[in-house]
Tab-separated table of C-alpha atoms and ligand atoms in Angstrom:
chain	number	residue	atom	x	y	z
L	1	UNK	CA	74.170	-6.527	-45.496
L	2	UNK	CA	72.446	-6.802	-41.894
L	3	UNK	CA	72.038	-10.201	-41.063
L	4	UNK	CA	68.257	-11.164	-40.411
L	5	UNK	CA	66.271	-10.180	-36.947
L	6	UNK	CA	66.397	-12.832	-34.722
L	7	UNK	CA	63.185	-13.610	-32.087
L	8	UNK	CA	65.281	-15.825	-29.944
L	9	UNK	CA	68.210	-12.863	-29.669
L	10	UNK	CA	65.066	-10.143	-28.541
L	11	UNK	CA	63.356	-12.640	-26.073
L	12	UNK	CA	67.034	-13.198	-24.430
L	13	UNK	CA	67.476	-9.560	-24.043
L	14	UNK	CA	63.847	-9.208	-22.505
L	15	UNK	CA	64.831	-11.975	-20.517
L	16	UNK	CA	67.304	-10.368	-18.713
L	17	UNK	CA	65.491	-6.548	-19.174
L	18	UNK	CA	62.216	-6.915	-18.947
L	19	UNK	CA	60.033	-3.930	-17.270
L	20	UNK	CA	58.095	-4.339	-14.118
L	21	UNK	CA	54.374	-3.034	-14.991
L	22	UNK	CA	51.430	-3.679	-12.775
L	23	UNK	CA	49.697	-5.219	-15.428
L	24	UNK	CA	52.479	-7.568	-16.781
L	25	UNK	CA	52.241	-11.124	-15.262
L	26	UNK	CA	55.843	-12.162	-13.516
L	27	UNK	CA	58.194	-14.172	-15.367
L	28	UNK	CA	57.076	-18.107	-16.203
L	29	UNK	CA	53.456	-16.557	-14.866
L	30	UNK	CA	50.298	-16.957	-16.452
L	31	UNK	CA	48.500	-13.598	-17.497
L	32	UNK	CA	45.138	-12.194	-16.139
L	33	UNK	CA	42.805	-11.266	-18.865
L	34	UNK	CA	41.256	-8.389	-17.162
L	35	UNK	CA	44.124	-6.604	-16.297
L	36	UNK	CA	45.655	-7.275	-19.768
L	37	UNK	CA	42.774	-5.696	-20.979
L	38	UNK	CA	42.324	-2.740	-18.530
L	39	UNK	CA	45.662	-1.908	-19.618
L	40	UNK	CA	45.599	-2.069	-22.987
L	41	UNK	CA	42.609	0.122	-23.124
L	42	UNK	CA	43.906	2.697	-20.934
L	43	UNK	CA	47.094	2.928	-22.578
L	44	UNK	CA	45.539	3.723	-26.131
L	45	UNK	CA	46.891	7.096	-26.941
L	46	UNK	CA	48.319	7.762	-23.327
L	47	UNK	CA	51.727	6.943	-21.980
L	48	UNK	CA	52.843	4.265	-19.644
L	49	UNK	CA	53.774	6.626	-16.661
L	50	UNK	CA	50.217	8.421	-17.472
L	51	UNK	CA	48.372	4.978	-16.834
L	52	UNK	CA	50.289	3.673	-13.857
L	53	UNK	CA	48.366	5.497	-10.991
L	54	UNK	CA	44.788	5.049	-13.071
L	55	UNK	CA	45.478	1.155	-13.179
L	56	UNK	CA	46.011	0.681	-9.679
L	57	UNK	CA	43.038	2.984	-8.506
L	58	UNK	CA	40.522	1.219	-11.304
L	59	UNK	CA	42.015	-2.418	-9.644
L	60	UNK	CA	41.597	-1.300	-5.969
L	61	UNK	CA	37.686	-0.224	-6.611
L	62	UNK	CA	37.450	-3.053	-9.360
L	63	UNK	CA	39.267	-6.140	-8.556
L	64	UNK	CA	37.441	-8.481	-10.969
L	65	UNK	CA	35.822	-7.786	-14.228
L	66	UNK	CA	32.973	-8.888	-12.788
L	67	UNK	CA	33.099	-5.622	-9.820
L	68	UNK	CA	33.460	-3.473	-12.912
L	69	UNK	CA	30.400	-4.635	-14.625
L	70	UNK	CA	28.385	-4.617	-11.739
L	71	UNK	CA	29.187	-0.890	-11.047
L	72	UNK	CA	27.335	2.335	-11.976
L	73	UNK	CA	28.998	4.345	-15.325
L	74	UNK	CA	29.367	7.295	-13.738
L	75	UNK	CA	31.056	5.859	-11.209
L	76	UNK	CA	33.471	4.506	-13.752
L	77	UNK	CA	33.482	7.565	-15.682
L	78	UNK	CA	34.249	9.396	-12.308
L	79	UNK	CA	37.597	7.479	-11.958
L	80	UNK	CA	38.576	7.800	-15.002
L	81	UNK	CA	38.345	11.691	-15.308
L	82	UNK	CA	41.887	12.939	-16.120
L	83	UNK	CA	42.506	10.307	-18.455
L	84	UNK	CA	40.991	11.258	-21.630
L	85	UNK	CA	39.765	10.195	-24.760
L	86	UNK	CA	36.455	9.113	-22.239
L	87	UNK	CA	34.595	7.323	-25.142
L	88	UNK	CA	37.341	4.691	-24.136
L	89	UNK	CA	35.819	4.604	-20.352
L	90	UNK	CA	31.986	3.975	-21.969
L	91	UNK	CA	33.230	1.181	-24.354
L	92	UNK	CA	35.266	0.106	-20.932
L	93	UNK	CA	31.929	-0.270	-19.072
L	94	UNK	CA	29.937	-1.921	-21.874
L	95	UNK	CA	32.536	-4.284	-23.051
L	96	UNK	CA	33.294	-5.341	-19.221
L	97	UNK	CA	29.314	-6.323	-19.349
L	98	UNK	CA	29.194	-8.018	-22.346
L	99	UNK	CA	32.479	-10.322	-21.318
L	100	UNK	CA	30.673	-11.129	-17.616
L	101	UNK	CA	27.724	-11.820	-18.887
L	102	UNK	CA	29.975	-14.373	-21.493
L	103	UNK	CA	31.672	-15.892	-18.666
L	104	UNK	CA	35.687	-14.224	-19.423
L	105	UNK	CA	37.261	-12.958	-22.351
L	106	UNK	CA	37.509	-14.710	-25.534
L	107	UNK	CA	40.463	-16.380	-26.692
L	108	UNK	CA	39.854	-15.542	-30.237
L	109	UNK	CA	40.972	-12.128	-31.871
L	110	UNK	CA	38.156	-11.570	-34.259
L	111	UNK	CA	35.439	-12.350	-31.016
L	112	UNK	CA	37.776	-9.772	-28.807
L	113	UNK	CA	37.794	-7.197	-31.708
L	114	UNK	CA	33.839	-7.467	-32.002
L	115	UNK	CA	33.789	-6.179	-28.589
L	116	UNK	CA	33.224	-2.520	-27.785
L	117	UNK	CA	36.424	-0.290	-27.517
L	118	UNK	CA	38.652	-3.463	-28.977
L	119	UNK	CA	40.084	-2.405	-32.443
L	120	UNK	CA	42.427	-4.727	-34.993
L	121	UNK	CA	45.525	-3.338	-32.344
L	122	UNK	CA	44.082	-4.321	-28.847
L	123	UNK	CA	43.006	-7.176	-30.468
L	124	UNK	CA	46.616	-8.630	-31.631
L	125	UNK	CA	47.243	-7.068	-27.880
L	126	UNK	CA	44.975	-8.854	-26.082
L	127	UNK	CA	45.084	-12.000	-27.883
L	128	UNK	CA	49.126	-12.226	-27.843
L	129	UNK	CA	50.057	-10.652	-24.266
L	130	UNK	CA	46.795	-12.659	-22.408
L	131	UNK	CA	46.180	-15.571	-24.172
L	132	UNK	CA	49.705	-16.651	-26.164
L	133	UNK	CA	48.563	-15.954	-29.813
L	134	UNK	CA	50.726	-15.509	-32.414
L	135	UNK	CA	50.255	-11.838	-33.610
L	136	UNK	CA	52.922	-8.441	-33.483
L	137	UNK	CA	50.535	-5.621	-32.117
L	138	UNK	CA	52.055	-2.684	-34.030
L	139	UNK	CA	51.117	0.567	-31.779
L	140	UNK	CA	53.777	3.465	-31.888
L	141	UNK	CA	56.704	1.915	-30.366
L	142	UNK	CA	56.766	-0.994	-31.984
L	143	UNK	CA	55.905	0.588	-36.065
L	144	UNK	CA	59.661	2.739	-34.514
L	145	UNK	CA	61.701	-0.379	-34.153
L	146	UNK	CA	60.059	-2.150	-37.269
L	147	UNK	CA	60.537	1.112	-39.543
L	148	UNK	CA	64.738	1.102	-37.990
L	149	UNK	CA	65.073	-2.592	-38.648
L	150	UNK	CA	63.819	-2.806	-41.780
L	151	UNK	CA	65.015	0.919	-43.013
L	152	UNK	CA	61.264	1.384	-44.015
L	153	UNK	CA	61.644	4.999	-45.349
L	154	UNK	CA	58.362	5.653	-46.779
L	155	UNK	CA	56.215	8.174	-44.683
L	156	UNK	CA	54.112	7.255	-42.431
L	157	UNK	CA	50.799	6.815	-42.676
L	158	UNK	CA	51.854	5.329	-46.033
L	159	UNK	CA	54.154	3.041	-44.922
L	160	UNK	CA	51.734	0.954	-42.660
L	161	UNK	CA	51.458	-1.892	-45.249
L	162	UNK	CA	55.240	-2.437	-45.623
L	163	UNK	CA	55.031	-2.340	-41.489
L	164	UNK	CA	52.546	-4.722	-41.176
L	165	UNK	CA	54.402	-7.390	-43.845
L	166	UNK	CA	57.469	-6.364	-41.650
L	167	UNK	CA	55.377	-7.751	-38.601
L	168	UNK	CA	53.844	-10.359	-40.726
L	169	UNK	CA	57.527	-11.760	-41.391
L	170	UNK	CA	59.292	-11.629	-38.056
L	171	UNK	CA	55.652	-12.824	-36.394
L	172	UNK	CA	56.428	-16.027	-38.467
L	173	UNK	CA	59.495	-16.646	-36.432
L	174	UNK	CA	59.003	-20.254	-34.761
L	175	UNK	CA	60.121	-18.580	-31.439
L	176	UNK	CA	57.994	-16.070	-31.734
L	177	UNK	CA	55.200	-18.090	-31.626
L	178	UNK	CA	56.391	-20.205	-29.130
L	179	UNK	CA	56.605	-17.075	-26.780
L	180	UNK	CA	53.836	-14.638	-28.475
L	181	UNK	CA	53.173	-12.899	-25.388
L	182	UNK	CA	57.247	-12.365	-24.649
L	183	UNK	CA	57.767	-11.545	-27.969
L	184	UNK	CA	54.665	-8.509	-28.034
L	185	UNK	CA	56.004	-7.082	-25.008
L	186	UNK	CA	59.707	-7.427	-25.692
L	187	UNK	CA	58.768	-5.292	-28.434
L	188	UNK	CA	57.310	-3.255	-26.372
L	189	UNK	CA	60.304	-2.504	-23.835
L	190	UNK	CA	63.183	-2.550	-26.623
L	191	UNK	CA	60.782	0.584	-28.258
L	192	UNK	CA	60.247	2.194	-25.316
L	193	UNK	CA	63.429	1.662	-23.420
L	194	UNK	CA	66.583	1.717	-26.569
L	195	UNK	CA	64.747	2.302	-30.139
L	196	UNK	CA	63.634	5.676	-28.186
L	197	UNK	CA	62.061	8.039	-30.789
L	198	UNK	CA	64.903	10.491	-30.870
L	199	UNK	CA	68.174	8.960	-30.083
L	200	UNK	CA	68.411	4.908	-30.499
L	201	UNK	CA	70.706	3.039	-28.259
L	202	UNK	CA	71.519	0.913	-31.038
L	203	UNK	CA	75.180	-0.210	-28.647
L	204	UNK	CA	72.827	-1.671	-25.943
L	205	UNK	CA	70.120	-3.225	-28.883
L	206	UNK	CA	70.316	-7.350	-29.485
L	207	UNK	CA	69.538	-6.134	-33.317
L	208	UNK	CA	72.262	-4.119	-33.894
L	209	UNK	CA	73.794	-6.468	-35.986
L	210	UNK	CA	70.312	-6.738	-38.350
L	211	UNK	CA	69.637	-3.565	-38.492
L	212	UNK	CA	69.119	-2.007	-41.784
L	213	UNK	CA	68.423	1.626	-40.647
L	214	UNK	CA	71.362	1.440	-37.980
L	215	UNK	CA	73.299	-0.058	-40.646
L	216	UNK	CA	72.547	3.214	-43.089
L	217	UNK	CA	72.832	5.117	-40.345
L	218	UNK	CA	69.383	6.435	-40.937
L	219	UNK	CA	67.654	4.774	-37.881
L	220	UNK	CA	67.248	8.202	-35.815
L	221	UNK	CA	65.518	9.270	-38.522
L	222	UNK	CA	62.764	6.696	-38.828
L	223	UNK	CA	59.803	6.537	-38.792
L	224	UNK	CA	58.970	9.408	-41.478
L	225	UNK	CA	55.977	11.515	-41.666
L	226	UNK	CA	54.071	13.564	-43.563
L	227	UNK	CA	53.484	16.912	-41.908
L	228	UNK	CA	50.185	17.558	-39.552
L	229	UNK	CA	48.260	20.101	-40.950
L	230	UNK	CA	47.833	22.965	-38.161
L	231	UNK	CA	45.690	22.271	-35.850
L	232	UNK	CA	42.333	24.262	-35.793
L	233	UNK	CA	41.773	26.753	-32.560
L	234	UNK	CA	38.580	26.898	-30.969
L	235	UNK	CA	36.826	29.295	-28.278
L	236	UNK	CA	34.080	29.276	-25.609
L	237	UNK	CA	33.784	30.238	-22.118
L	238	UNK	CA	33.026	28.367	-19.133
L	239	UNK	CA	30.725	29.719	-15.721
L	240	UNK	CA	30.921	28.638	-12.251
L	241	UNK	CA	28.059	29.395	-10.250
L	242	UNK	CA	28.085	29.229	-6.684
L	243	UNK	CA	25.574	29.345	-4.432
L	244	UNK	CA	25.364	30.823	-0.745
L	245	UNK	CA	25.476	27.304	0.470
L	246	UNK	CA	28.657	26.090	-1.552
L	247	UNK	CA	26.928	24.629	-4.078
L	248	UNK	CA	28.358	24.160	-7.928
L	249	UNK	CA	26.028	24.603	-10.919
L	250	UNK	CA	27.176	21.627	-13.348
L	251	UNK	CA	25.523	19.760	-16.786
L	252	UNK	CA	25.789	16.592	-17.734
L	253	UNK	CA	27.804	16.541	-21.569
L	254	UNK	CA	25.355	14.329	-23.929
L	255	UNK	CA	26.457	10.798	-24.043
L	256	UNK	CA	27.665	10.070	-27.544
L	257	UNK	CA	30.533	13.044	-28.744
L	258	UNK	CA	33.402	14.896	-27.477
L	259	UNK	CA	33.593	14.090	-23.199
L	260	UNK	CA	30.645	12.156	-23.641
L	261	UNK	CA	28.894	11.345	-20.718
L	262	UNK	CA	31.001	13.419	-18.289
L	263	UNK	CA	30.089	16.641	-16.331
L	264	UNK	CA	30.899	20.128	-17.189
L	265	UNK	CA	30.733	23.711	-15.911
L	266	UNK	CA	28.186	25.040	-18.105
L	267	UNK	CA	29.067	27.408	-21.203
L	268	UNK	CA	29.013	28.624	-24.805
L	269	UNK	CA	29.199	26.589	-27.794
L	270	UNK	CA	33.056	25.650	-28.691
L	271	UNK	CA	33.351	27.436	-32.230
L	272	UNK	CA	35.867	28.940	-34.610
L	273	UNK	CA	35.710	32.332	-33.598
L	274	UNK	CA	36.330	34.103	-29.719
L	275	UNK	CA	33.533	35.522	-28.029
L	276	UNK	CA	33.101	39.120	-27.130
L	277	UNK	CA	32.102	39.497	-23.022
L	278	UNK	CA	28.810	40.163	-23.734
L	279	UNK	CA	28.277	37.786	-26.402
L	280	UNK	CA	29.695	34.837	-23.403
L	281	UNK	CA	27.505	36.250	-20.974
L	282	UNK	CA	24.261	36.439	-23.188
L	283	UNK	CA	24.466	32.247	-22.638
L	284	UNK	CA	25.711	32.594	-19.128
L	285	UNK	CA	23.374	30.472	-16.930
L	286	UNK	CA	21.218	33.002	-15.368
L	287	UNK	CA	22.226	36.972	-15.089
L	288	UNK	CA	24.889	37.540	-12.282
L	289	UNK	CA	27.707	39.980	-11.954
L	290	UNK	CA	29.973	37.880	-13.501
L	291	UNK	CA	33.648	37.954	-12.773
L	292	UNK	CA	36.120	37.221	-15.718
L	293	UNK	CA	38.998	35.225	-14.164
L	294	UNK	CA	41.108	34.778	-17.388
L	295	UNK	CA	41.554	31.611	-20.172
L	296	UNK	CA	42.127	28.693	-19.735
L	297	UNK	CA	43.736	26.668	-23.038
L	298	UNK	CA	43.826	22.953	-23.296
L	299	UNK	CA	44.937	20.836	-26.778
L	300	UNK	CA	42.254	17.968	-27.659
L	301	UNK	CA	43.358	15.662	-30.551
L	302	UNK	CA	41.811	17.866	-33.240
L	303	UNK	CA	41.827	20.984	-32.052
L	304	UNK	CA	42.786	23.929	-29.399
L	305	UNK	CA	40.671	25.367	-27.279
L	306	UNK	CA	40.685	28.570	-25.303
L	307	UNK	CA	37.861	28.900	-22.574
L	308	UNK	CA	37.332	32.512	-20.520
L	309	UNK	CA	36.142	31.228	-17.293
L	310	UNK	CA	33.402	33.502	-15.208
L	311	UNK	CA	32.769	33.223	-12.181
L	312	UNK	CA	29.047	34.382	-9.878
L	313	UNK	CA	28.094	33.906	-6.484
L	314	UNK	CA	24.143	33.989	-5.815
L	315	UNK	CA	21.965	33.077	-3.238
L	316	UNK	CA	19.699	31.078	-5.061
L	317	UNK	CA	20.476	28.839	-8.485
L	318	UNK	CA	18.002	28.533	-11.258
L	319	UNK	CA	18.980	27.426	-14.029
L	320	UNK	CA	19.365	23.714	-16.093
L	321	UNK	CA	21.775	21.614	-14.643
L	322	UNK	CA	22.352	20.106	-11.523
L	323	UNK	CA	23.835	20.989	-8.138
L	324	UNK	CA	27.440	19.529	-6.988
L	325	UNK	CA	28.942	21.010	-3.065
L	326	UNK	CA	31.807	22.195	-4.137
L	327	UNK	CA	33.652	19.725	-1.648
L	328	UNK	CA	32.411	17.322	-3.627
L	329	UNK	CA	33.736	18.281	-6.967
L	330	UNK	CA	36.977	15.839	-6.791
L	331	UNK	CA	34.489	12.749	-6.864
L	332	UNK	CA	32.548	14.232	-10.249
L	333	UNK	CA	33.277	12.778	-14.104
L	334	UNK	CA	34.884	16.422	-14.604
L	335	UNK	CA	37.428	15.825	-17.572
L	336	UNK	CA	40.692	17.591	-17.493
L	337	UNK	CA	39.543	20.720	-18.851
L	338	UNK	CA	36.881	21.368	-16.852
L	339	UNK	CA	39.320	20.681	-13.968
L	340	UNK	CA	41.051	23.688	-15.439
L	341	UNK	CA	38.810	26.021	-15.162
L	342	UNK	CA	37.612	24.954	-12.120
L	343	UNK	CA	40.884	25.658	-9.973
L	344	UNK	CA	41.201	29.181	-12.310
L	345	UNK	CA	37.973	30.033	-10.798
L	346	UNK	CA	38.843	28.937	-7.348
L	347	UNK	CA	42.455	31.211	-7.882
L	348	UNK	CA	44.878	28.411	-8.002
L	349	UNK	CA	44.907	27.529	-11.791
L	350	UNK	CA	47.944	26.981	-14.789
L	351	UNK	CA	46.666	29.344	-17.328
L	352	UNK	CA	47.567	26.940	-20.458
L	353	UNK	CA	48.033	23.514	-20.003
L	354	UNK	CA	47.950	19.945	-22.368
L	355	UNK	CA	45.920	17.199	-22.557
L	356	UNK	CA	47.771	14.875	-21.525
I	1	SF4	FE1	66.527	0.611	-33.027
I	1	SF4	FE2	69.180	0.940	-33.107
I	1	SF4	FE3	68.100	-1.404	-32.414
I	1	SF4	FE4	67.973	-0.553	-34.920
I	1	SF4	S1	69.828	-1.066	-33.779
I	1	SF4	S2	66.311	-1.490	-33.752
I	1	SF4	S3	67.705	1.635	-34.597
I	1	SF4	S4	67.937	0.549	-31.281
């Protein structure tokens, strides 16, 4: 029988193996809300080494929360193209507004989870790593080491309850709510650095000894899930328009939706089935002799897409839209797959490529 997890063994081991992260307050240091926050946001659904460069460029335009609120949305929206999932970057913008106009960040996870982009996760997040309250914030890495320790072998998403009165239990730990913020982001590091998804270091782990999974030498195998269904494909195609001067037809995607708010080459509908040539070019911007430079395929959460990209040169552009120099393109909101086709059509593209 493993013997139980113990808070004060996992904050000795951080002690002595904590990450550096640009967002994570030194040793003994107090934490900054805003960067907590930055952070957490931009690490929702996006990995750590993903997020590094982002952070420091959003700090170096925005040093204070209050720089962020102050400045335009497509500004913001502009730095964080590349990132994805860019509903996250309008719920940035409005949430930073709403929390200068308060005077800082709440102290208080149901007040930080009533704010835009803030969920029941960045909440326990927010409230634990910033601010010292007692909560486990149970993202990916952490549901891992919980499912291992506590050989939680139902599938996930079924097994979130018995997770959550796994985080509910060790979260009750005296020590761990002495050291709420150590303990959140000790979980953190032992997840991402020895409970590793495929192949545990349980020798190096301070919970070897209470580990039930390790113990029934099921651990690699944990967490368990049901299979995705496949994900659906989807097709359009994509035109860059140049003018004699060097000038870029682009749109402006609606605000709410998929790559809300962010700028685009224009093109079809995204839909189930691929689109003949002259079917594409019947929505093409204005008639051209268009040149077919090849796909383009990029994976979004819920489906694949696969853009032909054309290309035109004209002398004059009419059509909706607006007009970008094409010198100019690196400082537009263009999301990653619109970055896509735009280096196919300049020649220097990956054909296929992932989100993230
Ligand atoms: Fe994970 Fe192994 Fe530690 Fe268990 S003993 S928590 S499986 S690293």
């Amino acid at each position: 029988m493993p013997n139980e997890p113990s808070i004060a063994a996992l904050l000795a081991w951080y002690d002595g193996n904590r990450r550096s992260l640009p967002w994570r307050a030194g040793s003994g240091e107090a934490a900054d809300p805003y960067r907590v926050w930055l952070s957490e946001i931009m690490l929702q659904q996006t990995t750590v080494a993903a997020v590094i460069p982002y952070f420091a460029r959003f700090l170096t335009r925005f040093p204070t929360l209050a720089a962020l609120a102050a400045a335009p949305l497509d500004e913001v929206l502009a730095l964080w193209a590349g990132l994805g999932y860019y509903a996250r970057a309008r719920n940035l913008h409005a949430c930073a507004r709403l929390v200068a106009e308060a005077g800082g960040f709440p102290a208080d996870p149901r007040a930080l989870r009533a704010l835009p982009g803030i969920g029941a996760y960045t909440a326990t997040a927010i409230g634990a790593i910033a601010f010292g309250l007692p909560g486990i914030p149970l993202d990916g890495n952490v549901e891992r080491v919980l499912a291992r320790l506590f050989a939680i072998a139902t599938p996930l998403p079924a097994a979130r309850p018995a997770l959550r009165a796994a985080a509910l239990h060790l979260g009750a730990d005296p020590a761990a709510i002495a050291r709420a913020s150590d303990t959140a982001q000790a979980l953190f590091d032992l997840g991402a650095g020895i409970c590793t998804p495929t192949n545990p270091d349980c020798p190096r782990c301070p919970w070897q000894a209470a580990c039930a999974g390790h113990a029934a030498g099921i651990a690699a195998s944990l967490p368990r899930r049901l299979a995705k269904p496949a994900r659906p494909r989807r097709f359009g195609a994509q035109f860059w328009l140049i003018d004699a001067t060097g000038r870029v037809l682009l749109r402006r995607r609606p605000a709410r939706g998929l790559l809300g708010g962010m700028s685009e080459l224009p093109g079809t509908p995204w839909r189930p089935e691929p689109w003949t040539r002259a079917e594409a070019l019947a929505q093409a911007p204005m008639p051209a002799a268009w040149y077919h430079h090849g796909e383009v395929s990029h994976v979004f959460t819920h489906f694949a897409l696969t853009l032909g990209v054309f290309s035109a040169t004209v002398s004059c552009i009419e059509a909706d839209g607006y007009l970008c120099p094409s010198a100019a393109l690196a400082a537009e909101a263009l999301p990653s797959v619109m970055r896509k086709c735009v280096a196919l059509a300049q020649g220097n593209a990956p054909m296929t490529g992932k989100r993230r």
